[in-house]
């Protein structure tokens, strides 16, 4: 009777389901009766990372009898039942993203592959993101699937995956060789992409020197691998973001160039479920971005935040921070190793990853250390400069001279909108520097680092993300550091923040906070909440500068209360009738 009633209820169309709230993420994986991995870990991650705003659904591929010390039995349900689970869910709650985990038999892998292929052919651009965690070899190095299942996984599932996330041992199994060096990993990622997935993330939880039995394959101890967990992401193309394109030129955080995501390695055995959690967290972060894009399309709100600019790399950064936090506070529950904990959306600079400019370098030397004028926290450095409360951005020498004459201007940034001619820029910088030196104001040059170095007396350089990439490619960071200049870096998304952290700058800026017409901005307004997030994800010893739409002292006060140490302003100063009074009010608001 109940079954008849259920079957009589009309199913919601897929088109309608796509616009439903909250978004849905599927996990197609095995059940862990111990609760630390598999379906259980996936559903924990989906709910906890999204604070309940994403709904998790499950299609179970196998049942395990296991606890913290191991697996005692595995049962695979009939393939027909897996098919029924997927069909049932698809007809009612269409997913924004799908995580695929353990597919222990040839038949299960073929079934899931056919289902994913059908999504791709039927729904095109509305196809959900598909993240495949190829559960082939356990953390301890034991094989979990046979040869036929592996072949089906490669032939039927991988070609339709947007991202595959093998651990070191699984990548070696796929490639048929050991991965001992960082170049081995990079070369291996390119070979895995040939199989068919759009992107691959080779997880770095295992040291490159580590074998399945825990012994070392390297005669020379790799301190970098010992101190850091580094994941390598490579995409076949610049994976489409959830919304509009945001760039015209390469950035350090573009997956198509190959990106090493670095976080501190924790000395703990409580890592059960890390792979499951990471892949489901990536799918969840992607769905959160899609939710924000839909909110933007369906309302007139101006403050959407960084999630609205979600690329695959952003989802990976968020997920890595989530897992790293979970590992850091993992705990024993049974008699064996405990699972990672589920602690919520990333909220600590201790866990957020950086993009390593060179994966085999232990650390990147910092630029001139700075502290915020209001801060009581001082960087662990004898030579610390103080960043003013406001950073006026000026286009002309005449305007610069007027602004630095006002009391309370400690820093000023000079940019060049009307010329790219090297000699002209050098001449203007020299004039600006002479004026700033006379007034005791620190001069920052926007983007043109070569000209600034030639002039020799500027205080610092400010780089946007595209200029940061070209600067790194040209060996510019080393030259800026050697010249004794400070460095500020713009950020607009989570992956751009990781790129900035990897460069160890003097300050990090975030924007646009509010809508602005002063610049052709390719990102949606961040809002005050993103300032609060950034302040937690950046070390308190690094000043945070907010920019974009900060039109007066009242707006500046709200930005300060959200956590910004300094505001970069244009019209609030240059458009004021009384520049001195405007500077005074802005400084008071930022106190």
Short mmCIF file of C-alpha atoms in Angstrom, two decimals, residues 247-447:
data_model
loop_
_atom_site.label_atom_id
_atom_site.label_comp_id
_atom_site.label_asym_id
_atom_site.label_seq_id
_atom_site.Cartn_x
_atom_site.Cartn_y
_atom_site.Cartn_z
CA UNK A 247 40.55 36.43 -16.19
CA UNK A 248 42.25 37.14 -19.47
CA UNK A 249 45.84 36.26 -18.51
CA UNK A 250 47.45 33.39 -16.58
CA UNK A 251 47.53 33.34 -12.78
CA UNK A 252 49.67 31.27 -10.41
CA UNK A 253 46.52 29.49 -9.26
CA UNK A 254 45.45 28.25 -12.70
CA UNK A 255 45.21 24.46 -12.63
CA UNK A 256 46.26 24.21 -16.27
CA UNK A 257 49.79 25.35 -15.34
CA UNK A 258 50.08 22.74 -12.57
CA UNK A 259 49.70 23.78 -8.93
CA UNK A 260 51.33 22.45 -5.75
CA UNK A 261 49.02 22.97 -2.75
CA UNK A 262 51.02 22.95 0.48
CA UNK A 263 49.94 22.55 4.10
CA UNK A 264 51.76 21.63 7.29
CA UNK A 265 52.09 17.89 7.86
CA UNK A 266 50.74 16.65 11.20
CA UNK A 267 52.47 13.83 13.05
CA UNK A 268 49.42 11.70 13.81
CA UNK A 269 47.95 8.28 13.05
CA UNK A 270 44.39 9.60 13.22
CA UNK A 271 43.88 10.05 9.49
CA UNK A 272 41.17 7.50 8.71
CA UNK A 273 38.87 8.80 5.97
CA UNK A 274 41.07 11.61 4.65
CA UNK A 275 40.65 10.66 0.99
CA UNK A 276 36.88 10.26 1.25
CA UNK A 277 36.56 13.52 3.13
CA UNK A 278 38.72 15.47 0.69
CA UNK A 279 36.84 14.38 -2.42
CA UNK A 280 33.41 14.97 -0.89
CA UNK A 281 34.56 18.36 0.44
CA UNK A 282 35.68 19.37 -3.08
CA UNK A 283 32.24 18.43 -4.44
CA UNK A 284 30.57 20.32 -1.60
CA UNK A 285 32.63 23.48 -2.07
CA UNK A 286 31.76 23.44 -5.78
CA UNK A 287 28.05 23.16 -4.91
CA UNK A 288 28.39 26.05 -2.46
CA UNK A 289 29.79 28.17 -5.26
CA UNK A 290 26.92 27.21 -7.52
CA UNK A 291 24.48 28.17 -4.78
CA UNK A 292 26.05 31.63 -4.55
CA UNK A 293 25.92 32.12 -8.32
CA UNK A 294 22.22 31.25 -8.32
CA UNK A 295 21.63 33.65 -5.45
CA UNK A 296 23.35 36.39 -7.45
CA UNK A 297 21.27 35.66 -10.54
CA UNK A 298 18.04 35.62 -8.57
CA UNK A 299 18.44 38.77 -6.49
CA UNK A 300 19.82 42.28 -6.49
CA UNK A 301 22.27 41.69 -3.66
CA UNK A 302 25.68 43.30 -4.08
CA UNK A 303 27.66 41.26 -1.56
CA UNK A 304 28.01 37.69 -2.76
CA UNK A 305 31.51 36.83 -1.60
CA UNK A 306 34.41 34.75 -2.82
CA UNK A 307 32.38 31.56 -3.28
CA UNK A 308 30.72 33.08 -6.34
CA UNK A 309 34.04 32.90 -8.22
CA UNK A 310 34.46 29.16 -7.76
CA UNK A 311 37.00 27.40 -9.96
CA UNK A 312 38.03 23.81 -9.36
CA UNK A 313 41.25 25.05 -7.73
CA UNK A 314 39.21 27.13 -5.23
CA UNK A 315 37.20 24.06 -4.25
CA UNK A 316 40.46 22.13 -3.77
CA UNK A 317 41.91 24.87 -1.54
CA UNK A 318 38.81 24.92 0.65
CA UNK A 319 38.69 21.13 0.85
CA UNK A 320 42.38 20.83 1.70
CA UNK A 321 41.98 23.34 4.52
CA UNK A 322 38.94 21.41 5.78
CA UNK A 323 40.83 18.10 5.83
CA UNK A 324 43.96 19.64 7.33
CA UNK A 325 41.91 21.05 10.20
CA UNK A 326 40.30 17.64 10.68
CA UNK A 327 43.66 15.88 10.78
CA UNK A 328 45.03 18.43 13.25
CA UNK A 329 42.36 17.55 15.80
CA UNK A 330 41.79 13.90 14.90
CA UNK A 331 41.29 11.66 17.90
CA UNK A 332 41.16 8.02 18.83
CA UNK A 333 37.70 6.56 19.23
CA UNK A 334 38.27 2.79 19.14
CA UNK A 335 41.43 0.81 19.72
CA UNK A 336 43.01 1.74 16.38
CA UNK A 337 43.67 4.94 14.42
CA UNK A 338 40.88 7.50 14.63
CA UNK A 339 39.12 9.36 11.83
CA UNK A 340 39.62 12.96 10.77
CA UNK A 341 37.21 15.26 12.53
CA UNK A 342 34.64 17.45 10.82
CA UNK A 343 35.14 20.97 12.13
CA UNK A 344 33.27 23.32 9.80
CA UNK A 345 34.19 25.76 7.05
CA UNK A 346 37.92 26.70 7.19
CA UNK A 347 38.54 29.45 9.72
CA UNK A 348 42.25 29.33 10.58
CA UNK A 349 45.42 30.42 8.81
CA UNK A 350 47.11 27.41 10.40
CA UNK A 351 45.22 25.06 8.09
CA UNK A 352 44.66 27.04 4.89
CA UNK A 353 47.03 25.90 2.10
CA UNK A 354 49.51 27.99 0.20
CA UNK A 355 50.60 27.47 -3.38
CA UNK A 356 54.25 26.44 -3.29
CA UNK A 357 56.20 28.35 -5.92
CA UNK A 358 58.80 25.56 -5.90
CA UNK A 359 57.67 22.23 -4.41
CA UNK A 360 61.16 21.18 -3.32
CA UNK A 361 61.89 24.42 -1.44
CA UNK A 362 61.47 24.27 2.32
CA UNK A 363 60.25 27.85 2.58
CA UNK A 364 60.00 31.12 0.68
CA UNK A 365 61.90 34.08 2.20
CA UNK A 366 59.54 36.80 3.36
CA UNK A 367 59.51 40.33 2.01
CA UNK A 368 59.76 43.35 4.32
CA UNK A 369 57.66 42.49 7.36
CA UNK A 370 54.87 44.94 8.15
CA UNK A 371 52.47 45.46 10.99
CA UNK A 372 49.18 47.28 11.03
CA UNK A 373 49.26 50.65 12.79
CA UNK A 374 46.53 49.48 15.18
CA UNK A 375 47.97 46.01 15.75
CA UNK A 376 49.54 44.86 19.01
CA UNK A 377 50.96 41.80 17.23
CA UNK A 378 54.42 42.24 15.76
CA UNK A 379 56.02 39.88 13.21
CA UNK A 380 59.02 37.93 14.48
CA UNK A 381 61.41 40.22 12.67
CA UNK A 382 63.67 43.04 13.84
CA UNK A 383 63.01 45.21 10.79
CA UNK A 384 59.26 45.80 10.82
CA UNK A 385 57.59 48.63 8.94
CA UNK A 386 54.20 50.04 9.87
CA UNK A 387 51.39 50.15 7.31
CA UNK A 388 49.17 53.21 7.56
CA UNK A 389 45.43 53.01 8.13
CA UNK A 390 44.63 54.24 4.64
CA UNK A 391 46.31 53.68 1.27
CA UNK A 392 45.24 56.30 -1.29
CA UNK A 393 45.63 55.16 -4.91
CA UNK A 394 46.69 57.95 -7.27
CA UNK A 395 47.02 58.22 -11.07
CA UNK A 396 48.88 61.50 -11.52
CA UNK A 397 51.85 63.28 -9.99
CA UNK A 398 49.82 66.48 -9.41
CA UNK A 399 47.18 64.59 -7.46
CA UNK A 400 49.84 62.69 -5.53
CA UNK A 401 51.42 65.96 -4.42
CA UNK A 402 48.07 67.23 -3.13
CA UNK A 403 47.23 64.04 -1.24
CA UNK A 404 50.57 63.56 0.52
CA UNK A 405 50.35 67.13 1.77
CA UNK A 406 47.45 66.10 4.01
CA UNK A 407 48.29 65.14 7.59
CA UNK A 408 47.85 61.43 8.30
CA UNK A 409 48.91 59.98 4.94
CA UNK A 410 51.55 57.35 5.68
CA UNK A 411 51.42 55.35 2.42
CA UNK A 412 50.39 56.09 -1.15
CA UNK A 413 50.14 53.92 -4.25
CA UNK A 414 50.95 55.21 -7.72
CA UNK A 415 49.40 53.48 -10.73
CA UNK A 416 49.63 54.19 -14.45
CA UNK A 417 46.42 54.07 -16.45
CA UNK A 418 47.42 56.28 -19.40
CA UNK A 419 50.78 54.81 -20.41
CA UNK A 420 52.85 51.65 -20.52
CA UNK A 421 56.01 53.31 -21.85
CA UNK A 422 58.95 52.29 -19.70
CA UNK A 423 60.87 55.59 -19.75
CA UNK A 424 57.75 57.64 -18.97
CA UNK A 425 56.89 55.43 -16.01
CA UNK A 426 60.46 55.61 -14.67
CA UNK A 427 60.41 59.40 -14.88
CA UNK A 428 57.09 59.62 -13.01
CA UNK A 429 58.27 57.23 -10.30
CA UNK A 430 61.38 59.34 -9.70
CA UNK A 431 59.29 62.50 -9.37
CA UNK A 432 56.82 60.76 -7.05
CA UNK A 433 59.63 59.34 -4.91
CA UNK A 434 61.24 62.74 -4.46
CA UNK A 435 57.93 64.20 -3.30
CA UNK A 436 57.17 61.26 -0.96
CA UNK A 437 60.67 61.31 0.57
CA UNK A 438 60.28 64.98 1.40
CA UNK A 439 56.98 64.27 3.18
CA UNK A 440 58.04 61.01 4.82
CA UNK A 441 55.41 58.99 2.92
CA UNK A 442 56.00 55.41 1.76
CA UNK A 443 55.56 55.07 -2.01
CA UNK A 444 54.06 51.89 -3.48
CA UNK A 445 54.16 51.26 -7.24
CA UNK A 446 51.32 49.35 -8.84
CA UNK A 447 52.44 46.44 -11.07
#
